[in-house]
PDB file of N, CA, C and O in Angstrom:
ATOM      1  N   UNK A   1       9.159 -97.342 -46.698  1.00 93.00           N
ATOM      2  CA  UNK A   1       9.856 -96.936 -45.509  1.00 93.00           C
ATOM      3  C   UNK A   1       9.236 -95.632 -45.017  1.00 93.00           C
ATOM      4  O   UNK A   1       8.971 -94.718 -45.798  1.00 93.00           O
ATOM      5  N   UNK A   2       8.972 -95.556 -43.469  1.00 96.00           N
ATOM      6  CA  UNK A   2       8.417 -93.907 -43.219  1.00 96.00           C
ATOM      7  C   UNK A   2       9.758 -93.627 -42.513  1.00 96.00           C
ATOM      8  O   UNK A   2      10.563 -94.312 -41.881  1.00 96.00           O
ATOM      9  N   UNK A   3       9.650 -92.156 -42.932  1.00 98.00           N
ATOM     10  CA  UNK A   3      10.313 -91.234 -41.952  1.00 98.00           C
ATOM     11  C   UNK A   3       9.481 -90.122 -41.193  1.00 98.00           C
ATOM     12  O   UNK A   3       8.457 -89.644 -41.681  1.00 98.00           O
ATOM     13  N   UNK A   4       9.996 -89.743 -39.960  1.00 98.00           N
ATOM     14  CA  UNK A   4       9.827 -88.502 -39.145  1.00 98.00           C
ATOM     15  C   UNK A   4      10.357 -87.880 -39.638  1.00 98.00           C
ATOM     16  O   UNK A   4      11.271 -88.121 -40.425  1.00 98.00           O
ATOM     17  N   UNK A   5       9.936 -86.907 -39.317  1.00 98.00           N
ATOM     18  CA  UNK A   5      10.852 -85.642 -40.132  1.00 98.00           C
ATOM     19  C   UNK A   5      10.199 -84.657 -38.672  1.00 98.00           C
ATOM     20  O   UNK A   5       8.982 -84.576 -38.500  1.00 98.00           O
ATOM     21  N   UNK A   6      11.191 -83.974 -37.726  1.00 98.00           N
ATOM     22  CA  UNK A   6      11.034 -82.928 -36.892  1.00 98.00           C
ATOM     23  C   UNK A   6      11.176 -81.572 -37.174  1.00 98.00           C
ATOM     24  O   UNK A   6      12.257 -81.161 -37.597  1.00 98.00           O
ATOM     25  N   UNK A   7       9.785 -80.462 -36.915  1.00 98.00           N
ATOM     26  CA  UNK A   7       9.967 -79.295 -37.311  1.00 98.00           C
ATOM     27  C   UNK A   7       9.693 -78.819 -36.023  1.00 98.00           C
ATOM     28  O   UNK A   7       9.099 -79.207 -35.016  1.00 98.00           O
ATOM     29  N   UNK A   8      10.645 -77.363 -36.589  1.00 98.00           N
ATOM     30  CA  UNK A   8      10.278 -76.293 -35.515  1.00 98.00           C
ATOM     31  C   UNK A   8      10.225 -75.184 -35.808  1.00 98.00           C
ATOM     32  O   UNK A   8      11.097 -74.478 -36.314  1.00 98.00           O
ATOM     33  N   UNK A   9       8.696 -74.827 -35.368  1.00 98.00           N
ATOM     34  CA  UNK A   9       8.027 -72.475 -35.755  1.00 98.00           C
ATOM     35  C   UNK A   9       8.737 -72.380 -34.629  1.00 98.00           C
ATOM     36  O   UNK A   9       8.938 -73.120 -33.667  1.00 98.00           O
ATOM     37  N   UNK A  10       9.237 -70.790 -35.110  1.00 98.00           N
ATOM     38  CA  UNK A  10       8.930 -70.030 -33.910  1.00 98.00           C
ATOM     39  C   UNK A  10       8.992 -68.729 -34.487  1.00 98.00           C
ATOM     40  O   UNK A  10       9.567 -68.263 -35.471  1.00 98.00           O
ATOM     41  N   UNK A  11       8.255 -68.281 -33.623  1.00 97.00           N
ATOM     42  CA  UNK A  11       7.705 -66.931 -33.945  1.00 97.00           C
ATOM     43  C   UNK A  11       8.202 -65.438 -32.833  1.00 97.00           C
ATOM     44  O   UNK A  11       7.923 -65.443 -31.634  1.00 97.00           O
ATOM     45  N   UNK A  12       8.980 -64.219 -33.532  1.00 95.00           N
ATOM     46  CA  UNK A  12       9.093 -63.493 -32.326  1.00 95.00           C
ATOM     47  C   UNK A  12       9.101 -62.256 -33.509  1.00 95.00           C
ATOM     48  O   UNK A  12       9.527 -62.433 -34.651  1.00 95.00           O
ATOM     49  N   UNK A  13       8.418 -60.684 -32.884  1.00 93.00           N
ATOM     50  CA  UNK A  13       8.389 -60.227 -33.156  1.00 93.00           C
ATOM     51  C   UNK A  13       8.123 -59.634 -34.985  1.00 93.00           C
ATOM     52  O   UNK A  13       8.506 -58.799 -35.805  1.00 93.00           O
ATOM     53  N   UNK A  14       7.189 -60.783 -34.790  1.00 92.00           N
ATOM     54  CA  UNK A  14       6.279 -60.986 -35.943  1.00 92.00           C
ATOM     55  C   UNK A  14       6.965 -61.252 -37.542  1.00 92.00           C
ATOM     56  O   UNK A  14       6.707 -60.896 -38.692  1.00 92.00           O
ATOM     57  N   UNK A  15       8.221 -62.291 -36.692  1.00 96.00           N
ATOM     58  CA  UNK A  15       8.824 -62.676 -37.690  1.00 96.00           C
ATOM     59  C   UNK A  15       8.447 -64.251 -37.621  1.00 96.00           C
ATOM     60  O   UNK A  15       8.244 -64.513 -36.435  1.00 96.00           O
ATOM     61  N   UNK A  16       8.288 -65.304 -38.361  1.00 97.00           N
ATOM     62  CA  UNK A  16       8.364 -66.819 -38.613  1.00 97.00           C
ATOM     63  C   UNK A  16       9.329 -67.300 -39.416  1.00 97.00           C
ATOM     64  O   UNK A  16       9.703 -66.981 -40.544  1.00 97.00           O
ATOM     65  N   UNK A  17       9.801 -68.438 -38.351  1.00 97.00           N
ATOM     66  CA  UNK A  17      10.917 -68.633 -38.229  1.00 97.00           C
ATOM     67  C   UNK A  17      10.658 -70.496 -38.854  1.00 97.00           C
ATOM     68  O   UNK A  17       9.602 -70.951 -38.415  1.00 97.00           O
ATOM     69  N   UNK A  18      11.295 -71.297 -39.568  1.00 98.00           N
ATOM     70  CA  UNK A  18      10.618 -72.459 -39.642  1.00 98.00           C
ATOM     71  C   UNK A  18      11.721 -73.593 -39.971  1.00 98.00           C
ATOM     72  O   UNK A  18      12.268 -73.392 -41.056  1.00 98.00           O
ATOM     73  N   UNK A  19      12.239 -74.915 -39.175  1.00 98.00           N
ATOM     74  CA  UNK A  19      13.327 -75.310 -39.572  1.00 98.00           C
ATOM     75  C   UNK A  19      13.003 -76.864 -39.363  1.00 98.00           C
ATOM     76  O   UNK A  19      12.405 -77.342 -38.400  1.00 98.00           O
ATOM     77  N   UNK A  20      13.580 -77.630 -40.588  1.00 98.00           N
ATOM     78  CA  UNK A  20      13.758 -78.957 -40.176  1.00 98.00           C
ATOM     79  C   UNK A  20      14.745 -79.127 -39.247  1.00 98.00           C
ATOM     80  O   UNK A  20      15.845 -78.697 -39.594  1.00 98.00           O
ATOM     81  N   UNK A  21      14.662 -79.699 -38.018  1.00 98.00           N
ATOM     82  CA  UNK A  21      15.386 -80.185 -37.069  1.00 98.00           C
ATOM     83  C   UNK A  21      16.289 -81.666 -37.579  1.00 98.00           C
ATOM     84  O   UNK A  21      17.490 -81.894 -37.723  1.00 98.00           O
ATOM     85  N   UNK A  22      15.423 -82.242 -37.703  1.00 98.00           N
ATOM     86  CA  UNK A  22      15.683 -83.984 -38.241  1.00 98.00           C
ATOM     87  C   UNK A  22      15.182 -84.861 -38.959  1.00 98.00           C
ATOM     88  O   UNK A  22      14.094 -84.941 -38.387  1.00 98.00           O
ATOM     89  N   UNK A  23      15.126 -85.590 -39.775  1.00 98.00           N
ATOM     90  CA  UNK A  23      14.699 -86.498 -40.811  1.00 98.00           C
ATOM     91  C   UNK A  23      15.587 -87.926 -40.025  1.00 98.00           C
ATOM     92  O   UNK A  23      16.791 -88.009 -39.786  1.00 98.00           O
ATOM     93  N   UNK A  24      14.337 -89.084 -39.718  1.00 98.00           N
ATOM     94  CA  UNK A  24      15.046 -90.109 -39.035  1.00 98.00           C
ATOM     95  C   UNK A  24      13.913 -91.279 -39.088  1.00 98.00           C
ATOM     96  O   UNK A  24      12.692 -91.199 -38.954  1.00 98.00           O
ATOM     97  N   UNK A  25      14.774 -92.408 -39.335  1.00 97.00           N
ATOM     98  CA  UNK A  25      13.320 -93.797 -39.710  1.00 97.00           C
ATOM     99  C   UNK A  25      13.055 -94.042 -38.269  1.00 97.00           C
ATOM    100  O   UNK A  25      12.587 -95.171 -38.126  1.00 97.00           O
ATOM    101  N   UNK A  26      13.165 -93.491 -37.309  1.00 98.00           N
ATOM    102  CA  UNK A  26      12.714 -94.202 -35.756  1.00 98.00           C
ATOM    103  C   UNK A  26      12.346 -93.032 -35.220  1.00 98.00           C
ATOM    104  O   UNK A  26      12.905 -91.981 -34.910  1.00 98.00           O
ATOM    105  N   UNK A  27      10.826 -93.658 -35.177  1.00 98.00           N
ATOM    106  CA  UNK A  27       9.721 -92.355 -34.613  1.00 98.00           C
ATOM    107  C   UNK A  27      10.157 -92.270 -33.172  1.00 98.00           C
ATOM    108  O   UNK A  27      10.273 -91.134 -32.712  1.00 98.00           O
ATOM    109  N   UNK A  28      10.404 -93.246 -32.432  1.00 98.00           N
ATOM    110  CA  UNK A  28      10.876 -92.961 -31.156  1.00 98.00           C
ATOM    111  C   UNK A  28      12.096 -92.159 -30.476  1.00 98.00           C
ATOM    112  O   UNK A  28      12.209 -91.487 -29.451  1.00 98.00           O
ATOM    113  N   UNK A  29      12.898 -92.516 -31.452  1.00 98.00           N
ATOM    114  CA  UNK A  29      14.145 -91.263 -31.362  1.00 98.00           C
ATOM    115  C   UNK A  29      13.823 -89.567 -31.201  1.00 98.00           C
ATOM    116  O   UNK A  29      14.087 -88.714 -30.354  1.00 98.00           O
ATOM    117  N   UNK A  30      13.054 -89.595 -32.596  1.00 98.00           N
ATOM    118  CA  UNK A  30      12.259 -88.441 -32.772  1.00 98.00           C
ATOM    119  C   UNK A  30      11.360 -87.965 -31.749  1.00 98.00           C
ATOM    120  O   UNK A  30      11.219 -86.794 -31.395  1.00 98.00           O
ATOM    121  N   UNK A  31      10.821 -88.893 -31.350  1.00 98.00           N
ATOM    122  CA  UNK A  31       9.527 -88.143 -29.940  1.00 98.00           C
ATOM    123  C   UNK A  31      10.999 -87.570 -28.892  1.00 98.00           C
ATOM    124  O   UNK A  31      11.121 -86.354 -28.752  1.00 98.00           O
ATOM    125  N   UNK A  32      11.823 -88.317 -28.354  1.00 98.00           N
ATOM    126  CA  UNK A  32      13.116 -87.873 -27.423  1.00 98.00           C
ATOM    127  C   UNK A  32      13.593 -87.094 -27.715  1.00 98.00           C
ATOM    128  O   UNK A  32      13.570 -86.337 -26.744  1.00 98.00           O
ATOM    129  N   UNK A  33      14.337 -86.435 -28.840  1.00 98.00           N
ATOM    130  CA  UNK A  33      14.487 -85.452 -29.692  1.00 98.00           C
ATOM    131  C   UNK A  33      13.413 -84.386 -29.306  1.00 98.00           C
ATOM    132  O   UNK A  33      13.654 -83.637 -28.359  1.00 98.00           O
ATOM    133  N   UNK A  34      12.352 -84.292 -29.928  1.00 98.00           N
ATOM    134  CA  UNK A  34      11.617 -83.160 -29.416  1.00 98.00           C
ATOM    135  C   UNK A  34      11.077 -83.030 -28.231  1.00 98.00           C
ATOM    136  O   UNK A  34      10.581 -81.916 -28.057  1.00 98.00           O
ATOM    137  N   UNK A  35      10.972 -83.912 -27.163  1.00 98.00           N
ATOM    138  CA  UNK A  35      10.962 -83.927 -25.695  1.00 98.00           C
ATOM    139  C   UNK A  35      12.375 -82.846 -25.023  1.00 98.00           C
ATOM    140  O   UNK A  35      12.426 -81.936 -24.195  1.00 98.00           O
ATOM    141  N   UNK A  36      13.431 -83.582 -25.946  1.00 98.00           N
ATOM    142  CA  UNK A  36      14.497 -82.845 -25.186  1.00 98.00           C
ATOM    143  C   UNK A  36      14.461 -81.376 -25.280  1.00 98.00           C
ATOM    144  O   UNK A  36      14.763 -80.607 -24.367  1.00 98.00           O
ATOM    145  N   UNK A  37      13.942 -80.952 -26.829  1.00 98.00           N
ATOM    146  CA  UNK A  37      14.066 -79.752 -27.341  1.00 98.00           C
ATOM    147  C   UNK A  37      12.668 -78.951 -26.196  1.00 98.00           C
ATOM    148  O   UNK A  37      12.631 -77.735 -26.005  1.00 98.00           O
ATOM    149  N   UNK A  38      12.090 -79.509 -25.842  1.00 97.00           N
ATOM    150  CA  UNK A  38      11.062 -78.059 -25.405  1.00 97.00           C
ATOM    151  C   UNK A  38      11.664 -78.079 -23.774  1.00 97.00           C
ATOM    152  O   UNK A  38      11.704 -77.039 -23.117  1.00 97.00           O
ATOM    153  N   UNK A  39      12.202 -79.632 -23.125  1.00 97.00           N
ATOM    154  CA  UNK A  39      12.557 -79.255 -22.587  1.00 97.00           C
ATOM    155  C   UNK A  39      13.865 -78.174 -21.949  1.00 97.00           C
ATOM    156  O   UNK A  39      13.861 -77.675 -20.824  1.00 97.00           O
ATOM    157  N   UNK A  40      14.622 -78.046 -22.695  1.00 98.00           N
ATOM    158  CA  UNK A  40      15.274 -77.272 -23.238  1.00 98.00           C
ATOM    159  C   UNK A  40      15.248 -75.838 -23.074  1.00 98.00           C
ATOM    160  O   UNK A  40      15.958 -74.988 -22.536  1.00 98.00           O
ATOM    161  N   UNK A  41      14.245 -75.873 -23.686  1.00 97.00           N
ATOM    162  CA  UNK A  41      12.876 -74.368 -24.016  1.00 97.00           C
ATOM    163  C   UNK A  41      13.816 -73.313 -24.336  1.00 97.00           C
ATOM    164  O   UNK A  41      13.976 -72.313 -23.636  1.00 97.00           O
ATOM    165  N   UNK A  42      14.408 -73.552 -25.370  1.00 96.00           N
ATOM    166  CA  UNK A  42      15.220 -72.198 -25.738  1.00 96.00           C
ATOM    167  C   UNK A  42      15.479 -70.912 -26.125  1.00 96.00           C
ATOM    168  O   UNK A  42      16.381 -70.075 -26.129  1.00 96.00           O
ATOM    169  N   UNK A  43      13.759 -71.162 -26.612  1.00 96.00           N
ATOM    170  CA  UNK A  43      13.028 -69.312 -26.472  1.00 96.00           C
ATOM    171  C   UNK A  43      12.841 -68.925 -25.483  1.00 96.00           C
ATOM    172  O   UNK A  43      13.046 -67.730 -25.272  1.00 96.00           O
ATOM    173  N   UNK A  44      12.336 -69.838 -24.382  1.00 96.00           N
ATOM    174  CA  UNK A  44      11.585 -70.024 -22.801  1.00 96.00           C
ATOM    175  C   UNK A  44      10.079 -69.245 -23.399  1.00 96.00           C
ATOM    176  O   UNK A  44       9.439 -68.411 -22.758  1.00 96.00           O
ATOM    177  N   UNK A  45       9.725 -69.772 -24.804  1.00 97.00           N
ATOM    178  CA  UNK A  45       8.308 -69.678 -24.529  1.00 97.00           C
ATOM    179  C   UNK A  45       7.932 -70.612 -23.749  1.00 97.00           C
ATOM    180  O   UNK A  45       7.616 -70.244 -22.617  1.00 97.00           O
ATOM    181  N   UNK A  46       7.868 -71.582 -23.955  1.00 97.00           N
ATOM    182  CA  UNK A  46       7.236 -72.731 -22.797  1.00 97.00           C
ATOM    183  C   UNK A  46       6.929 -72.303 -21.343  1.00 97.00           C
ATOM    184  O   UNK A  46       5.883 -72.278 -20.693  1.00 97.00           O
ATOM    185  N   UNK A  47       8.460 -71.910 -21.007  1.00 96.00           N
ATOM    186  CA  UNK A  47       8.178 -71.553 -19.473  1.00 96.00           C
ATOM    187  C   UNK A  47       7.260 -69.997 -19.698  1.00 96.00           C
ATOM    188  O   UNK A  47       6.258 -69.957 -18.985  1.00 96.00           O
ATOM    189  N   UNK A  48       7.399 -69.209 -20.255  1.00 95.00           N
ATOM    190  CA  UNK A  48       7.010 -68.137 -20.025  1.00 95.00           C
ATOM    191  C   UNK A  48       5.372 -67.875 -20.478  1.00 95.00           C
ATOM    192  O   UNK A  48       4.722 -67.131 -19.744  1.00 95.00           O
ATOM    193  N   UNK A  49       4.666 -68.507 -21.737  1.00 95.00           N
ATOM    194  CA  UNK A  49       3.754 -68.701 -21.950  1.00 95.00           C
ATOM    195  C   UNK A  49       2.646 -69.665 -21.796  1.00 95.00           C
ATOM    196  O   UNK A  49       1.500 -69.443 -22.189  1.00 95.00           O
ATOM    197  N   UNK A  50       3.262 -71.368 -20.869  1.00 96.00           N
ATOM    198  CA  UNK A  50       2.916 -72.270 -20.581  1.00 96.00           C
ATOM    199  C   UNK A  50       2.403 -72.845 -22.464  1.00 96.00           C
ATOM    200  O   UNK A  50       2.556 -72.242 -23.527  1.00 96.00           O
ATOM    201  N   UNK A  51       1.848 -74.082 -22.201  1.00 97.00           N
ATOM    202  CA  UNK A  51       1.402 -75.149 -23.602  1.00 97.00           C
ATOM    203  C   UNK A  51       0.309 -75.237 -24.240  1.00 97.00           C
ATOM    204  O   UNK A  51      -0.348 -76.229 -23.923  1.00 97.00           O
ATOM    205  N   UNK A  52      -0.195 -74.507 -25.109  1.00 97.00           N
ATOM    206  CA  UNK A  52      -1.181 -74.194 -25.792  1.00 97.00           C
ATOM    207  C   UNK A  52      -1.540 -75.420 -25.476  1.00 97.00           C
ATOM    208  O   UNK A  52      -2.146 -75.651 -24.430  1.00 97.00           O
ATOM    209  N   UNK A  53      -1.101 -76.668 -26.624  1.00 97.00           N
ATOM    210  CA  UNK A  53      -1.293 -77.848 -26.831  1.00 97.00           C
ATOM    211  C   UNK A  53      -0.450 -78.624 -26.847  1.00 97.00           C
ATOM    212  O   UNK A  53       0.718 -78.236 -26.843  1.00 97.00           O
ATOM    213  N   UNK A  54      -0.815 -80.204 -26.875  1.00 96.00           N
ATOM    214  CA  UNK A  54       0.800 -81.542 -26.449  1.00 96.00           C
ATOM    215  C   UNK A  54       0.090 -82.486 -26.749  1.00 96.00           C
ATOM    216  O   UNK A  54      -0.875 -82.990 -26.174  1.00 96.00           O
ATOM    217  N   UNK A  55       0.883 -82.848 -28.199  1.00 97.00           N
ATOM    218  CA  UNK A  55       0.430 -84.017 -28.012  1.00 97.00           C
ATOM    219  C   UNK A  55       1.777 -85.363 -28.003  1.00 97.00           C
ATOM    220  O   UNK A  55       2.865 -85.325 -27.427  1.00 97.00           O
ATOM    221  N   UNK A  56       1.243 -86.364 -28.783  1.00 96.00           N
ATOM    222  CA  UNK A  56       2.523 -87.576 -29.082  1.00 96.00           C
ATOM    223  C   UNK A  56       3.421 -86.922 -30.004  1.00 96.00           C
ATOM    224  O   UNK A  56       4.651 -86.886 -29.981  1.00 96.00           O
ATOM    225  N   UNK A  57       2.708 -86.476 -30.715  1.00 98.00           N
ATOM    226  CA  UNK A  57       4.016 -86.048 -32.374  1.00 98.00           C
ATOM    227  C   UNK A  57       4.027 -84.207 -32.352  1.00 98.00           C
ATOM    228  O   UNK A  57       4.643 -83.599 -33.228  1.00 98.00           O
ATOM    229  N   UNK A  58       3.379 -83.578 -31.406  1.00 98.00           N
ATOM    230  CA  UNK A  58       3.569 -82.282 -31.457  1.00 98.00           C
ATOM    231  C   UNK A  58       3.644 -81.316 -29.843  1.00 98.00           C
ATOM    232  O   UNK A  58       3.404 -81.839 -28.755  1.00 98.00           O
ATOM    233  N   UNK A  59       3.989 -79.996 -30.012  1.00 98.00           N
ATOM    234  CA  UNK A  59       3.753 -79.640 -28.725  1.00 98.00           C
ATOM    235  C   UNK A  59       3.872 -77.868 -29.277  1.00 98.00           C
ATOM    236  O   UNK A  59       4.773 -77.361 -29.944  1.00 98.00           O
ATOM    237  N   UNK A  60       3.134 -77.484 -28.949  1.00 98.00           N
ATOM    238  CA  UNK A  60       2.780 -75.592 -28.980  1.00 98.00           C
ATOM    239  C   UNK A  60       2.755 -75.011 -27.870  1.00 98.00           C
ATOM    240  O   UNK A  60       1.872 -75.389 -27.101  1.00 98.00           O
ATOM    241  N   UNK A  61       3.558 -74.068 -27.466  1.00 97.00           N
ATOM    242  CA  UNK A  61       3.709 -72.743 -26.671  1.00 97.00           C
ATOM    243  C   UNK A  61       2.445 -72.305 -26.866  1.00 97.00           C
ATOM    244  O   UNK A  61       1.809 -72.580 -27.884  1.00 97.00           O
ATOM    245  N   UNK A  62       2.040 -71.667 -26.005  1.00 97.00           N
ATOM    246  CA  UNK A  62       0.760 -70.763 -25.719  1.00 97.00           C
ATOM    247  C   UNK A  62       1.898 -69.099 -26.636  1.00 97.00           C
ATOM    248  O   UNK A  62       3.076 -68.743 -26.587  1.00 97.00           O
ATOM    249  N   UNK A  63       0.514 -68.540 -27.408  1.00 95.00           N
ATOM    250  CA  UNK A  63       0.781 -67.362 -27.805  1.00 95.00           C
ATOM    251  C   UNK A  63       0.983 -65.929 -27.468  1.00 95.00           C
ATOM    252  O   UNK A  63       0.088 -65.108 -27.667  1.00 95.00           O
ATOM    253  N   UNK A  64       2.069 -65.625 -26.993  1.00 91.00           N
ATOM    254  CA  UNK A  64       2.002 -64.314 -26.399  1.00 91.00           C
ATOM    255  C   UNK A  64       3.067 -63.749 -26.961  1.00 91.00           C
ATOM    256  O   UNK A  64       4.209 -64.127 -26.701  1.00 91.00           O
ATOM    257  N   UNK A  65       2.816 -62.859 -27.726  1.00 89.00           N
ATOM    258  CA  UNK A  65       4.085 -61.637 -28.648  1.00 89.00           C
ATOM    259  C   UNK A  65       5.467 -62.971 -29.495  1.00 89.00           C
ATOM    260  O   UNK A  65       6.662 -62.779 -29.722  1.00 89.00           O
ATOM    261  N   UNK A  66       4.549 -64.303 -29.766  1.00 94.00           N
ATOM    262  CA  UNK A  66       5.516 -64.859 -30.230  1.00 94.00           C
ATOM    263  C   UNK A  66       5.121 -66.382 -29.452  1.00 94.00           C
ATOM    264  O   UNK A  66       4.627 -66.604 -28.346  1.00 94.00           O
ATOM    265  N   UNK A  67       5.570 -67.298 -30.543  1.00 97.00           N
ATOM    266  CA  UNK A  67       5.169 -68.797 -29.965  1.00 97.00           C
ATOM    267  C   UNK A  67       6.668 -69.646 -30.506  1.00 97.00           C
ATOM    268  O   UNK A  67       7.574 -69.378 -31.295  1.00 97.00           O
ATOM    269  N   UNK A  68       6.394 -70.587 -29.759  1.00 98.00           N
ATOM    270  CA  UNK A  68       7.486 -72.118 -30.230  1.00 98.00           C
ATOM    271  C   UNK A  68       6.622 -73.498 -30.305  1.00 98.00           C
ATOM    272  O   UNK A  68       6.193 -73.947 -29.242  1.00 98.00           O
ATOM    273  N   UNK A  69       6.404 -74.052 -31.284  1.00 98.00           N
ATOM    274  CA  UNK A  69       5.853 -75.472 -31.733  1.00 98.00           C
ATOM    275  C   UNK A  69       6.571 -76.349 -32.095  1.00 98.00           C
ATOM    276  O   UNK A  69       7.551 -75.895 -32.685  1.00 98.00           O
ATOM    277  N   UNK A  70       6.551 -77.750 -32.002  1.00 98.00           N
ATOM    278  CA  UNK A  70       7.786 -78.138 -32.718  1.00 98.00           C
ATOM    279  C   UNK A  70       6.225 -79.877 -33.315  1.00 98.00           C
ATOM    280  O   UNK A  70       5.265 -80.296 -32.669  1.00 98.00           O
ATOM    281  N   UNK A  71       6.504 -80.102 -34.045  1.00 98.00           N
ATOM    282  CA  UNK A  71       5.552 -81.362 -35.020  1.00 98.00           C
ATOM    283  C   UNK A  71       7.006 -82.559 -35.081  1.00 98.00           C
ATOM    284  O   UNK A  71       8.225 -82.404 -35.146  1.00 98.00           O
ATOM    285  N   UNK A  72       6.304 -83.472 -35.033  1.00 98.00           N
ATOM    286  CA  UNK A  72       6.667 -84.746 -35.892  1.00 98.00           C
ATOM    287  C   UNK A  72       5.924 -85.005 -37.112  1.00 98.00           C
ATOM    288  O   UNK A  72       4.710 -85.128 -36.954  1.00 98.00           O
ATOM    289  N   UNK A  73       6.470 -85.138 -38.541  1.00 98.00           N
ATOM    290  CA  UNK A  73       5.170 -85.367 -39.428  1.00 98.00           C
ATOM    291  C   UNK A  73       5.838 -86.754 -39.888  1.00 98.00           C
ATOM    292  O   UNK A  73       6.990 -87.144 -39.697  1.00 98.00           O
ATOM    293  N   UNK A  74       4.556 -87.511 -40.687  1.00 98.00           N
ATOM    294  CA  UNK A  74       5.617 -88.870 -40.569  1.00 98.00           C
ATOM    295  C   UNK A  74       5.259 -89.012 -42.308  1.00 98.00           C
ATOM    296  O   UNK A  74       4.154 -88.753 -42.783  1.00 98.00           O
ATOM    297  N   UNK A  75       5.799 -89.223 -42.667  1.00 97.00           N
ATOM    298  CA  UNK A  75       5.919 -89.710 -44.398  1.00 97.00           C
ATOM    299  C   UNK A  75       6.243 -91.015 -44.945  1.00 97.00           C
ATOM    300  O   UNK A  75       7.347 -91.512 -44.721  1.00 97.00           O
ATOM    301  N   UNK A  76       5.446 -91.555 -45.583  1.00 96.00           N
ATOM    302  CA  UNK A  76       5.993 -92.669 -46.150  1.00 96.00           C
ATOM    303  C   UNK A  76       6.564 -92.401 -47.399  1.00 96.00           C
ATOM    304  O   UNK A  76       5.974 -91.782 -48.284  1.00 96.00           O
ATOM    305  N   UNK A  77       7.899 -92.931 -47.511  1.00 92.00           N
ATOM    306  CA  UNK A  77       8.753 -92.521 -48.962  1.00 92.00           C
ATOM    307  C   UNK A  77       8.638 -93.810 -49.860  1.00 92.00           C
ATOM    308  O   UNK A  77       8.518 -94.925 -49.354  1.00 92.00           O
ATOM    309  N   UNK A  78       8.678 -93.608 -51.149  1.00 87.00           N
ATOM    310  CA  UNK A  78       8.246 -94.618 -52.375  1.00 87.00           C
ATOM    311  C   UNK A  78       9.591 -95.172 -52.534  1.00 87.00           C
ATOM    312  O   UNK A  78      10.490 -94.336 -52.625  1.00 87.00           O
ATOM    313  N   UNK A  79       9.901 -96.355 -52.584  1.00 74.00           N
ATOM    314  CA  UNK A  79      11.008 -97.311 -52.897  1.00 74.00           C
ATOM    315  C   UNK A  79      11.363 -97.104 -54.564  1.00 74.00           C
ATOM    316  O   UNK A  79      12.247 -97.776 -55.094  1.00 74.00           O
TER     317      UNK A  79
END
C-alpha cells in the first residue's frame, strides 16, 4: 500500500519550522490539500516572495528572510 504523507518548512527568522500536515492512501486528495494550503498562503510567502519552484508533489516560496515549501513524499508501506 503507498501513502502520501504532506509536509510543510517554513522558515522565518532563521528559525525551521517542519510539520507533517497529512498521511493519506489517495495521492489526489493530497495534491488538493496542498493546492489549497499555498493557496491559502498563510505566511504570504508566496504572495510576497513569488515560487521558487512547482511542481506535481511539491511547491517552494522563493527565499527572502524566510521561505514556505510544502512536498508530497510517497512511501510504500510493507504489509
Amino acid at each position: 500500500m503507498k501513502v502520501y504523507i504532506l509536509t510543510e518548512t517554513h522558515e522565518a527568522y532563521g528559525i525551521r519550522d517542519f510539520n507533517i500536515i497529512s498521511v493519506r492512501t489517495d495521492k489526489e486528495k493530497s495534491k488538493k490539500e496542498m493546492n489549497d494550503l499555498i493557496e491559502a498562503d498563510h505566511y504570504e510567502d508566496f504572495a510576497n516572495n513569488g515560487i521558487e519552484d512547482c511542481g506535481e508533489l511539491f511547491c517552494e516560496s522563493c527565499y527572502e528572510d524566510g521561505f514556505t515549501a510544502y512536498h508530497i513524499i510517497e512511501k510504500e508501506l510493507e504489509e
